[in-house]
Amino acid sequence: HVRYRMEASCLELALEGERLCKAGDCRAGVSFFEAAVQVGTEDLKTLSAIYSQLGNAYFYLHEYTKALEYHHHDLTLARTIGDQLGEAKASGNLGNTLKILGNYEEAIVCCQRHLDISRDLSDKVGEARALYNLGNVYHSKGKSVACAGTHDPGEFPEDVKAALRKAADYYEENLTIVTELGDRAAQGRAYGNLGNTHYLLGNFRSAVIAHEQRLLIAKEFGDRAAERRAYSNLGNAYIFLGEFETAAEYYKKTLQLARQLTDRAVEAQACYSLGNTYTLLQDYEKAIDYHLKHLAIAEELNDRIGEGRACWSLGNAYTALGNHDQALHYAEKHLDISREVGDKTGELTAKLNLSDLQMVLGLSFSTNNSMTENHIPDNGLNGTRPRAGRRHSMENMELMKLTPEKVQDWN
Amino acid sequence: SSSNQQVTELQTKVVPSKQILHSDNMEMEPETMETKSVTEYFSKLHMGSAVYSCTTKRKSK
């Protein structure tokens, strides 16, 4: 009788946890699941479901160490009771969690296990999901190395490219199955991540094709968050195709949706992208307009790194317009923020920019005199635009790197 | 001059193009987690017993 009451209580608590998680309140759901574990049950399949849901709840709460712990318990239990489908699911969840924690090799093993069992069980849905997860692990693995360096997309070392190519292969395999299954939502996800993988590989045309598909599916579902993601990714790809006007149009759509969805951080990001795009289009007034909007939101959100970036960009744009007083103001702000956030690179850049500007303005130079002698000559691309030394030369270098001829080599 | 070159190189290294352009974040799609459910298991159990009781009833007839 006591055991019966205990089992019932465990189940009740777990059901309430499930209800709360489904309603989006993972924090409260976790409390009920943990209470259910405390009460305990002899039904190991119920316990496995509780562990799995606890793992997922912690995953959504970004508490990945806890998520790892519970998915591991679930895996052990599923194996113990010989529940193959349960083992496949636990392996997949463990793999996703290990990926977030940066443990890519173990993540691959787990996701591969998910794939193998799904194939053994002729579970097509499971197989497709495992392929998507494997694609994600290889994408993250490639990106983790790629983003640590200072390379442009398409210019990564061979091991990074190998991981990214594997990711693309898994997404393609996944797409074949989910297309057969007619699962449009899954197709949307695969196209989005495939597009981003092509982007990193420097296959910008293929990236555009994939993101256009993603956009189409997002519109079918009326999924505005996914639609916004697709616009943003399309903008990024068009930048590297050297088609800045098209990129600007997509970033504007991103901005519009970000405002509709009242996501201030995303709105700031879109403004920043637009500022950069108009810099590439050499329309510095518009660039300043968007960078100022970005700066205002960064200040509002107390995003000091974003503020520093905005000041740096504004300094560049004002320099390009020959407004050296404003440029100096933002270079000084950039220096202060770089020091505050401990950004050594930013600090050095800001100092160099300040020294240039102070010289242009004929101010006395106090921080590092040895650097003022080294004014780099204009490389000729500036035309009639004002000369402002290093910073400007750098900007032209970036523009040269992005001419369509160069981009053609990448594709 | 060599100091001039030094500064040029330094500048090239410290201001990667990433800083100009790649702040545009890549927007990834969400992860898909596998789900297990007590409700589902419970209803299956319940259905199982219902099916059982039906067949036994039929057999007993």
CSV table of C-alpha atoms in Angstrom, one decimal:
chain,number,residue,atom,x,y,z
A,1,HIS,CA,0.0,0.0,0.0
A,2,VAL,CA,2.8,2.4,0.9
A,3,ARG,CA,4.7,1.5,-2.3
A,4,TYR,CA,1.5,2.1,-4.3
A,5,ARG,CA,1.1,5.6,-2.7
A,6,MET,CA,4.8,6.3,-3.4
A,7,GLU,CA,4.5,5.3,-7.1
A,8,ALA,CA,1.4,7.4,-7.5
A,9,SER,CA,3.0,10.4,-5.9
A,10,CYS,CA,6.1,10.1,-8.1
A,11,LEU,CA,4.0,9.9,-11.2
A,12,GLU,CA,1.8,12.8,-10.2
A,13,LEU,CA,4.9,15.0,-9.6
A,14,ALA,CA,6.4,14.0,-12.9
A,15,LEU,CA,3.2,14.7,-14.8
A,16,GLU,CA,3.0,18.1,-13.3
A,17,GLY,CA,6.7,18.7,-14.2
A,18,GLU,CA,5.8,17.7,-17.8
A,19,ARG,CA,2.8,20.0,-17.9
A,20,LEU,CA,4.9,22.9,-16.6
A,21,CYS,CA,7.7,22.3,-19.1
A,22,LYS,CA,5.3,22.1,-22.0
A,23,ALA,CA,3.8,25.4,-20.9
A,24,GLY,CA,7.3,26.9,-21.1
A,25,ASP,CA,8.1,27.1,-17.4
A,26,CYS,CA,11.1,24.9,-17.3
A,27,ARG,CA,12.3,26.3,-13.9
A,28,ALA,CA,9.1,25.2,-12.1
A,29,GLY,CA,9.1,21.9,-14.1
A,30,VAL,CA,12.6,21.1,-12.9
A,31,SER,CA,11.4,21.4,-9.2
A,32,PHE,CA,8.6,18.9,-9.8
A,33,PHE,CA,10.8,16.4,-11.7
A,34,GLU,CA,13.4,16.6,-8.9
A,35,ALA,CA,10.8,16.1,-6.3
A,36,ALA,CA,9.6,13.0,-8.3
A,37,VAL,CA,13.1,11.7,-8.3
A,38,GLN,CA,13.3,12.2,-4.5
A,39,VAL,CA,10.1,10.2,-4.0
A,40,GLY,CA,11.5,7.6,-6.4
A,41,THR,CA,9.8,4.8,-8.4
A,42,GLU,CA,10.6,1.2,-9.2
A,43,ASP,CA,9.3,1.7,-12.7
A,44,LEU,CA,12.6,2.3,-14.5
A,45,LYS,CA,10.9,3.4,-17.8
A,46,THR,CA,9.2,6.2,-15.9
A,47,LEU,CA,12.5,7.1,-14.2
A,48,SER,CA,14.2,7.2,-17.6
A,49,ALA,CA,11.5,9.6,-18.9
A,50,ILE,CA,12.0,11.8,-15.8
A,51,TYR,CA,15.8,11.9,-16.2
A,52,SER,CA,15.4,12.7,-19.9
A,53,GLN,CA,13.0,15.6,-19.3
A,54,LEU,CA,15.2,16.9,-16.5
A,55,GLY,CA,18.1,16.9,-18.9
A,56,ASN,CA,16.2,18.7,-21.6
A,57,ALA,CA,14.8,21.2,-19.1
A,58,TYR,CA,18.3,22.0,-17.9
A,59,PHE,CA,19.5,22.2,-21.5
A,60,TYR,CA,16.8,24.9,-22.3
A,61,LEU,CA,17.8,26.7,-19.1
A,62,HIS,CA,21.4,26.7,-20.4
A,63,GLU,CA,22.6,24.7,-17.4
A,64,TYR,CA,24.6,22.3,-19.5
A,65,THR,CA,26.6,20.5,-16.8
A,66,LYS,CA,23.3,19.5,-15.1
A,67,ALA,CA,21.8,18.5,-18.5
A,68,LEU,CA,24.8,16.3,-19.1
A,69,GLU,CA,24.4,14.6,-15.7
A,70,TYR,CA,20.7,13.7,-16.3
A,71,HIS,CA,21.1,12.6,-19.9
A,72,HIS,CA,23.9,10.4,-18.7
A,73,HIS,CA,21.7,8.9,-16.0
A,74,ASP,CA,19.0,8.3,-18.7
A,75,LEU,CA,21.5,6.6,-21.0
A,76,THR,CA,22.7,4.3,-18.3
A,77,LEU,CA,19.2,3.4,-17.3
A,78,ALA,CA,18.0,2.8,-20.9
A,79,ARG,CA,21.0,0.5,-21.5
A,80,THR,CA,20.2,-1.3,-18.2
A,81,ILE,CA,16.6,-2.1,-19.1
A,82,GLY,CA,17.6,-2.9,-22.7
A,83,ASP,CA,15.4,-0.1,-24.2
A,84,GLN,CA,17.0,0.5,-27.6
A,85,LEU,CA,14.9,3.4,-28.7
A,86,GLY,CA,15.4,5.0,-25.3
A,87,GLU,CA,19.2,4.5,-25.6
A,88,ALA,CA,19.2,6.1,-29.0
A,89,LYS,CA,17.3,9.2,-27.7
A,90,ALA,CA,19.5,9.5,-24.6
A,91,SER,CA,22.6,9.3,-26.9
A,92,GLY,CA,21.3,12.0,-29.1
A,93,ASN,CA,20.6,14.3,-26.2
A,94,LEU,CA,23.9,13.6,-24.6
A,95,GLY,CA,25.6,14.3,-27.9
A,96,ASN,CA,23.8,17.7,-28.3
A,97,THR,CA,24.8,18.6,-24.7
A,98,LEU,CA,28.5,17.6,-25.2
A,99,LYS,CA,28.6,19.7,-28.4
A,100,ILE,CA,27.5,22.8,-26.5
A,101,LEU,CA,30.2,22.1,-23.9
A,102,GLY,CA,32.8,21.9,-26.7
A,103,ASN,CA,33.5,18.2,-26.3
A,104,TYR,CA,33.2,17.5,-30.0
A,105,GLU,CA,34.8,14.1,-30.2
A,106,GLU,CA,32.5,12.5,-27.5
A,107,ALA,CA,29.6,14.3,-29.0
A,108,ILE,CA,30.3,12.7,-32.4
A,109,VAL,CA,30.4,9.2,-30.7
A,110,CYS,CA,27.1,9.8,-29.0
A,111,CYS,CA,25.3,11.2,-32.1
A,112,GLN,CA,26.8,8.3,-34.2
A,113,ARG,CA,25.3,5.9,-31.7
A,114,HIS,CA,21.9,7.6,-32.1
A,115,LEU,CA,22.3,7.2,-35.8
A,116,ASP,CA,23.4,3.5,-35.7
A,117,ILE,CA,20.5,2.4,-33.4
A,118,SER,CA,18.0,4.4,-35.5
A,119,ARG,CA,19.2,2.5,-38.6
A,120,ASP,CA,19.0,-0.8,-36.8
A,121,LEU,CA,15.5,-0.1,-35.8
A,122,SER,CA,14.6,1.2,-39.3
A,123,ASP,CA,13.5,4.4,-37.6
A,124,LYS,CA,13.7,7.0,-40.4
A,125,VAL,CA,12.6,9.9,-38.3
A,126,GLY,CA,15.3,9.1,-35.7
A,127,GLU,CA,17.9,8.6,-38.4
A,128,ALA,CA,17.1,12.0,-39.9
A,129,ARG,CA,17.3,13.7,-36.5
A,130,ALA,CA,20.7,12.0,-35.8
A,131,LEU,CA,22.0,13.2,-39.1
A,132,TYR,CA,21.0,16.7,-38.3
A,133,ASN,CA,22.6,16.5,-34.9
A,134,LEU,CA,25.8,15.1,-36.4
A,135,GLY,CA,25.8,18.0,-38.9
A,136,ASN,CA,25.5,20.4,-36.0
A,137,VAL,CA,28.4,18.9,-34.1
A,138,TYR,CA,30.8,19.0,-37.2
A,139,HIS,CA,29.6,22.6,-37.9
A,140,SER,CA,30.4,23.7,-34.3
A,141,LYS,CA,33.7,21.8,-34.4
A,142,GLY,CA,34.7,23.6,-37.5
A,143,LYS,CA,33.5,27.0,-36.3
A,144,SER,CA,35.1,26.7,-32.9
A,145,VAL,CA,38.6,26.6,-34.6
A,146,ALA,CA,37.7,28.9,-37.4
A,147,CYS,CA,36.3,31.7,-35.2
A,148,ALA,CA,39.3,31.6,-32.9
A,149,GLY,CA,41.5,32.7,-35.8
A,150,THR,CA,41.3,35.8,-37.9
A,151,HIS,CA,40.4,34.2,-41.2
A,152,ASP,CA,37.6,35.2,-43.5
A,153,PRO,CA,35.0,32.6,-44.6
A,154,GLY,CA,36.5,30.4,-47.2
A,155,GLU,CA,40.0,30.9,-46.0
A,156,PHE,CA,40.2,28.5,-43.2
A,157,PRO,CA,42.8,25.8,-42.6
A,158,GLU,CA,42.2,22.4,-44.1
A,159,ASP,CA,41.1,20.6,-40.9
A,160,VAL,CA,38.4,23.3,-40.4
A,161,LYS,CA,37.2,22.9,-44.0
A,162,ALA,CA,37.2,19.1,-43.6
A,163,ALA,CA,34.9,19.3,-40.5
A,164,LEU,CA,32.6,21.8,-42.4
A,165,ARG,CA,32.4,19.6,-45.4
A,166,LYS,CA,31.4,16.7,-43.2
A,167,ALA,CA,28.7,18.9,-41.7
A,168,ALA,CA,27.4,19.8,-45.2
A,169,ASP,CA,27.3,16.1,-46.1
A,170,TYR,CA,25.3,15.2,-43.0
A,171,TYR,CA,22.8,18.1,-43.7
A,172,GLU,CA,22.4,16.9,-47.3
A,173,GLU,CA,21.8,13.3,-46.1
A,174,ASN,CA,19.3,14.6,-43.6
A,175,LEU,CA,17.6,16.6,-46.3
A,176,THR,CA,17.2,13.6,-48.5
A,177,ILE,CA,15.3,11.7,-45.7
A,178,VAL,CA,13.2,14.6,-44.4
A,179,THR,CA,12.2,15.5,-48.0
A,180,GLU,CA,11.0,11.9,-48.5
A,181,LEU,CA,9.1,12.1,-45.2
A,182,GLY,CA,7.6,15.5,-46.3
A,183,ASP,CA,8.8,17.1,-43.0
A,184,ARG,CA,8.9,20.8,-44.1
A,185,ALA,CA,9.9,22.1,-40.6
A,186,ALA,CA,13.0,19.7,-40.5
A,187,GLN,CA,13.8,20.8,-44.1
A,188,GLY,CA,13.8,24.4,-43.0
A,189,ARG,CA,16.3,23.7,-40.2
A,190,ALA,CA,18.6,21.7,-42.4
A,191,TYR,CA,18.6,24.4,-45.1
A,192,GLY,CA,19.4,27.1,-42.6
A,193,ASN,CA,22.4,25.3,-41.2
A,194,LEU,CA,23.5,24.0,-44.5
A,195,GLY,CA,23.5,27.6,-45.8
A,196,ASN,CA,25.7,28.7,-42.8
A,197,THR,CA,28.1,25.8,-43.5
A,198,HIS,CA,28.4,26.8,-47.2
A,199,TYR,CA,29.0,30.4,-46.0
A,200,LEU,CA,31.9,29.4,-43.8
A,201,LEU,CA,33.3,27.2,-46.6
A,202,GLY,CA,33.2,30.3,-48.9
A,203,ASN,CA,30.5,28.8,-51.2
A,204,PHE,CA,28.5,32.0,-51.0
A,205,ARG,CA,26.2,31.2,-54.0
A,206,SER,CA,25.3,27.8,-52.5
A,207,ALA,CA,24.7,29.6,-49.2
A,208,VAL,CA,22.3,32.0,-50.9
A,209,ILE,CA,20.4,29.0,-52.5
A,210,ALA,CA,20.0,27.2,-49.1
A,211,HIS,CA,18.9,30.4,-47.2
A,212,GLU,CA,16.4,31.2,-50.0
A,213,GLN,CA,14.9,27.7,-49.3
A,214,ARG,CA,14.9,28.4,-45.6
A,215,LEU,CA,13.2,31.7,-46.2
A,216,LEU,CA,10.5,30.0,-48.3
A,217,ILE,CA,9.7,27.5,-45.6
A,218,ALA,CA,9.7,30.1,-42.8
A,219,LYS,CA,7.1,32.0,-44.8
A,220,GLU,CA,5.0,28.8,-45.2
A,221,PHE,CA,4.9,28.4,-41.5
A,222,GLY,CA,4.5,32.1,-40.7
A,223,ASP,CA,7.6,31.6,-38.5
A,224,ARG,CA,8.9,35.2,-38.3
A,225,ALA,CA,11.9,34.4,-36.2
A,226,ALA,CA,13.1,32.0,-38.8
A,227,GLU,CA,12.3,34.5,-41.5
A,228,ARG,CA,14.4,37.1,-39.8
A,229,ARG,CA,17.3,34.6,-39.4
A,230,ALA,CA,17.1,33.9,-43.2
A,231,TYR,CA,17.2,37.6,-44.1
A,232,SER,CA,20.2,38.1,-41.9
A,233,ASN,CA,22.1,35.1,-43.3
A,234,LEU,CA,21.3,36.2,-46.8
A,235,GLY,CA,22.7,39.6,-46.1
A,236,ASN,CA,25.9,38.1,-44.8
A,237,ALA,CA,26.3,35.9,-47.9
A,238,TYR,CA,25.7,38.9,-50.3
A,239,ILE,CA,28.3,40.9,-48.5
A,240,PHE,CA,30.9,38.3,-49.5
A,241,LEU,CA,29.5,38.1,-53.0
A,242,GLY,CA,30.4,41.8,-53.2
A,243,GLU,CA,26.7,42.7,-53.8
A,244,PHE,CA,26.4,45.3,-51.0
A,245,GLU,CA,23.1,46.8,-52.2
A,246,THR,CA,21.4,43.5,-52.1
A,247,ALA,CA,22.9,42.8,-48.6
A,248,ALA,CA,21.6,46.2,-47.4
A,249,GLU,CA,18.1,45.3,-48.6
A,250,TYR,CA,18.2,42.0,-46.6
A,251,TYR,CA,19.6,43.6,-43.5
A,252,LYS,CA,16.8,46.2,-43.7
A,253,LYS,CA,14.2,43.4,-43.7
A,254,THR,CA,16.0,41.9,-40.7
A,255,LEU,CA,15.8,45.2,-39.0
A,256,GLN,CA,12.1,45.5,-39.8
A,257,LEU,CA,11.3,42.1,-38.3
A,258,ALA,CA,13.6,42.6,-35.3
A,259,ARG,CA,11.5,45.7,-34.5
A,260,GLN,CA,8.2,43.9,-35.0
A,261,LEU,CA,9.4,41.1,-32.8
A,262,THR,CA,10.7,43.7,-30.3
A,263,ASP,CA,14.1,42.1,-30.0
A,264,ARG,CA,16.4,45.0,-29.1
A,265,ALA,CA,19.6,43.0,-29.3
A,266,VAL,CA,18.8,41.7,-32.8
A,267,GLU,CA,17.7,45.2,-33.8
A,268,ALA,CA,21.1,46.5,-32.7
A,269,GLN,CA,22.9,43.8,-34.6
A,270,ALA,CA,20.9,44.6,-37.8
A,271,CYS,CA,21.8,48.3,-37.4
A,272,TYR,CA,25.5,47.4,-37.0
A,273,SER,CA,25.4,45.2,-40.1
A,274,LEU,CA,23.7,48.1,-42.0
A,275,GLY,CA,26.3,50.5,-40.8
A,276,ASN,CA,29.1,48.2,-42.1
A,277,THR,CA,27.3,47.7,-45.4
A,278,TYR,CA,26.9,51.4,-46.0
A,279,THR,CA,30.6,51.8,-45.2
A,280,LEU,CA,31.4,49.3,-47.9
A,281,LEU,CA,29.0,51.3,-50.2
A,282,GLN,CA,31.0,54.4,-49.2
A,283,ASP,CA,27.8,56.1,-48.1
A,284,TYR,CA,29.2,57.3,-44.8
A,285,GLU,CA,26.2,59.5,-43.8
A,286,LYS,CA,24.0,56.4,-43.8
A,287,ALA,CA,26.7,54.3,-42.1
A,288,ILE,CA,26.9,56.9,-39.3
A,289,ASP,CA,23.1,56.9,-39.0
A,290,TYR,CA,22.9,53.2,-38.4
A,291,HIS,CA,26.0,53.0,-36.2
A,292,LEU,CA,24.5,55.7,-34.0
A,293,LYS,CA,21.3,53.6,-33.7
A,294,HIS,CA,23.4,50.6,-32.8
A,295,LEU,CA,25.3,52.7,-30.2
A,296,ALA,CA,22.0,53.9,-28.6
A,297,ILE,CA,20.7,50.3,-28.2
A,298,ALA,CA,24.1,49.0,-27.0
A,299,GLU,CA,24.1,51.8,-24.3
A,300,GLU,CA,20.5,50.9,-23.4
A,301,LEU,CA,21.4,47.2,-23.0
A,302,ASN,CA,24.6,48.1,-21.2
A,303,ASP,CA,26.5,46.1,-23.8
A,304,ARG,CA,30.0,47.7,-23.4
A,305,ILE,CA,31.6,45.5,-26.1
A,306,GLY,CA,28.9,46.6,-28.5
A,307,GLU,CA,29.4,50.2,-27.5
A,308,GLY,CA,33.2,49.9,-28.1
A,309,ARG,CA,32.5,48.4,-31.6
A,310,ALA,CA,30.1,51.2,-32.4
A,311,CYS,CA,32.5,53.9,-31.3
A,312,TRP,CA,35.3,52.3,-33.5
A,313,SER,CA,33.0,52.2,-36.5
A,314,LEU,CA,31.8,55.7,-35.9
A,315,GLY,CA,35.3,57.0,-35.7
A,316,ASN,CA,36.1,55.3,-39.0
A,317,ALA,CA,33.0,56.8,-40.7
A,318,TYR,CA,33.6,60.3,-39.4
A,319,THR,CA,37.2,60.1,-40.5
A,320,ALA,CA,36.1,59.1,-44.0
A,321,LEU,CA,33.9,62.2,-44.1
A,322,GLY,CA,36.7,64.4,-42.8
A,323,ASN,CA,34.9,65.2,-39.6
A,324,HIS,CA,38.0,64.8,-37.4
A,325,ASP,CA,36.5,66.3,-34.3
A,326,GLN,CA,33.7,63.7,-34.1
A,327,ALA,CA,36.2,61.0,-35.1
A,328,LEU,CA,38.4,62.0,-32.2
A,329,HIS,CA,35.5,62.0,-29.8
A,330,TYR,CA,34.6,58.4,-30.7
A,331,ALA,CA,38.2,57.2,-30.9
A,332,GLU,CA,38.6,58.5,-27.3
A,333,LYS,CA,35.5,56.7,-26.2
A,334,HIS,CA,36.7,53.5,-28.0
A,335,LEU,CA,40.0,53.7,-26.1
A,336,ASP,CA,38.2,54.1,-22.7
A,337,ILE,CA,35.8,51.2,-23.4
A,338,SER,CA,38.6,48.9,-24.7
A,339,ARG,CA,40.6,49.6,-21.5
A,340,GLU,CA,37.5,49.0,-19.3
A,341,VAL,CA,36.6,45.6,-20.9
A,342,GLY,CA,40.3,44.6,-21.2
A,343,ASP,CA,40.3,44.4,-25.0
A,344,LYS,CA,44.0,44.8,-25.8
A,345,THR,CA,43.6,44.8,-29.5
A,346,GLY,CA,40.9,47.4,-29.3
A,347,GLU,CA,43.1,49.5,-27.0
A,348,LEU,CA,46.0,49.4,-29.4
A,349,THR,CA,43.8,50.2,-32.4
A,350,ALA,CA,42.2,53.1,-30.6
A,351,LYS,CA,45.6,54.5,-29.6
A,352,LEU,CA,46.9,54.3,-33.2
A,353,ASN,CA,43.7,56.0,-34.5
A,354,LEU,CA,44.0,58.7,-31.8
A,355,SER,CA,47.6,59.4,-32.7
A,356,ASP,CA,46.6,59.8,-36.4
A,357,LEU,CA,43.7,62.0,-35.6
A,358,GLN,CA,45.6,64.2,-33.2
A,359,MET,CA,48.2,64.7,-35.8
A,360,VAL,CA,45.7,65.6,-38.4
A,361,LEU,CA,44.1,68.1,-36.0
A,362,GLY,CA,47.6,69.4,-35.2
A,363,LEU,CA,47.1,68.6,-31.5
A,364,SER,CA,50.0,68.0,-29.2
A,365,PHE,CA,50.6,64.3,-29.0
A,366,SER,CA,51.2,62.9,-25.6
A,367,THR,CA,50.8,59.1,-25.4
A,368,ASN,CA,53.4,57.6,-27.8
A,369,ASN,CA,55.4,60.0,-30.0
A,370,SER,CA,57.3,57.3,-31.8
A,371,MET,CA,54.2,56.3,-33.7
A,372,THR,CA,53.3,59.7,-35.1
A,373,GLU,CA,56.2,59.7,-37.6
A,374,ASN,CA,54.8,56.6,-39.3
A,375,HIS,CA,52.1,57.9,-41.4
A,376,ILE,CA,51.2,55.4,-44.1
A,377,PRO,CA,50.8,57.0,-47.5
A,378,ASP,CA,47.4,56.9,-49.1
A,379,ASN,CA,47.2,53.9,-51.5
A,380,GLY,CA,45.4,55.9,-54.2
A,381,LEU,CA,41.9,54.4,-53.6
A,382,ASN,CA,40.8,57.2,-51.5
A,383,GLY,CA,40.4,59.6,-54.5
A,384,THR,CA,39.2,62.9,-53.3
A,385,ARG,CA,38.1,61.7,-49.9
A,386,PRO,CA,40.0,63.1,-47.0
A,387,ARG,CA,43.3,61.5,-46.0
A,388,ALA,CA,43.5,60.2,-42.5
A,389,GLY,CA,46.4,57.8,-42.4
A,390,ARG,CA,46.4,54.3,-41.2
A,391,ARG,CA,42.8,53.8,-40.4
A,392,HIS,CA,41.8,54.8,-43.8
A,393,SER,CA,44.4,52.6,-45.5
A,394,MET,CA,43.1,49.7,-43.5
A,395,GLU,CA,39.6,50.4,-44.6
A,396,ASN,CA,40.6,50.4,-48.2
A,397,MET,CA,42.4,47.2,-47.7
A,398,GLU,CA,39.2,45.6,-46.5
A,399,LEU,CA,37.4,47.0,-49.5
A,400,MET,CA,40.0,45.6,-51.8
A,401,LYS,CA,39.6,42.2,-50.2
A,402,LEU,CA,36.0,42.2,-51.0
A,403,THR,CA,36.0,43.1,-54.6
A,404,PRO,CA,33.9,40.7,-56.7
A,405,GLU,CA,36.9,39.4,-58.6
A,406,LYS,CA,38.4,38.2,-55.3
A,407,VAL,CA,35.1,36.6,-54.4
A,408,GLN,CA,34.9,34.8,-57.7
A,409,ASP,CA,38.1,33.0,-56.8
A,410,TRP,CA,36.5,31.6,-53.7
A,411,ASN,CA,33.6,30.1,-55.5
B,1,SER,CA,61.6,52.7,-42.9
B,2,SER,CA,61.6,49.5,-40.9
B,3,SER,CA,59.6,51.1,-38.1
B,4,ASN,CA,57.0,52.1,-40.7
B,5,GLN,CA,56.7,48.5,-41.9
B,6,GLN,CA,56.5,47.3,-38.4
B,7,VAL,CA,53.5,49.5,-37.7
B,8,THR,CA,51.9,48.4,-41.0
B,9,GLU,CA,52.3,44.8,-40.1
B,10,LEU,CA,51.1,45.3,-36.6
B,11,GLN,CA,48.1,47.2,-37.8
B,12,THR,CA,47.3,44.4,-40.3
B,13,LYS,CA,47.4,41.9,-37.5
B,14,VAL,CA,45.5,43.7,-34.9
B,15,VAL,CA,42.6,44.8,-37.1
B,16,PRO,CA,41.4,41.7,-38.9
B,17,SER,CA,38.6,42.2,-41.4
B,18,LYS,CA,36.5,40.1,-39.0
B,19,GLN,CA,36.2,43.2,-36.8
B,20,ILE,CA,34.8,45.2,-39.7
B,21,LEU,CA,32.4,42.6,-41.1
B,22,HIS,CA,32.0,39.4,-39.2
B,23,SER,CA,30.3,41.0,-36.3
B,24,ASP,CA,27.3,40.1,-38.4
B,25,ASN,CA,26.4,37.0,-36.6
B,26,MET,CA,25.6,33.8,-38.3
B,27,GLU,CA,22.2,32.8,-37.3
B,28,MET,CA,21.9,29.1,-36.6
B,29,GLU,CA,18.8,27.0,-36.5
B,30,PRO,CA,17.7,25.5,-33.1
B,31,GLU,CA,18.8,22.1,-31.8
B,32,THR,CA,16.4,19.3,-31.8
B,33,MET,CA,16.3,17.3,-28.5
B,34,GLU,CA,14.8,13.8,-28.3
B,35,THR,CA,11.8,13.7,-25.9
B,36,LYS,CA,10.5,11.1,-23.6
B,37,SER,CA,7.2,11.4,-21.8
B,38,VAL,CA,5.7,10.0,-18.7
B,39,THR,CA,2.2,10.9,-20.0
B,40,GLU,CA,2.8,9.0,-23.2
B,41,TYR,CA,4.1,6.0,-21.3
B,42,PHE,CA,1.3,6.2,-18.9
B,43,SER,CA,-1.4,6.4,-21.6
B,44,LYS,CA,0.2,3.5,-23.5
B,45,LEU,CA,0.1,1.4,-20.3
B,46,HIS,CA,-3.5,2.4,-19.8
B,47,MET,CA,-4.4,1.6,-23.5
B,48,GLY,CA,-2.6,-1.7,-23.1
B,49,SER,CA,-4.7,-2.7,-20.2
B,50,ALA,CA,-7.8,-1.5,-22.0
B,51,VAL,CA,-7.0,-3.6,-25.0
B,52,TYR,CA,-6.2,-6.5,-22.7
B,53,SER,CA,-9.6,-6.2,-20.9
B,54,CYS,CA,-11.4,-6.1,-24.3
B,55,THR,CA,-9.7,-9.2,-25.6
B,56,THR,CA,-10.3,-11.1,-22.4
B,57,LYS,CA,-13.9,-10.0,-22.4
B,58,ARG,CA,-14.2,-11.2,-26.0
B,59,LYS,CA,-12.5,-14.5,-25.2
B,60,SER,CA,-14.7,-15.1,-22.2
B,61,LYS,CA,-17.8,-14.6,-24.4
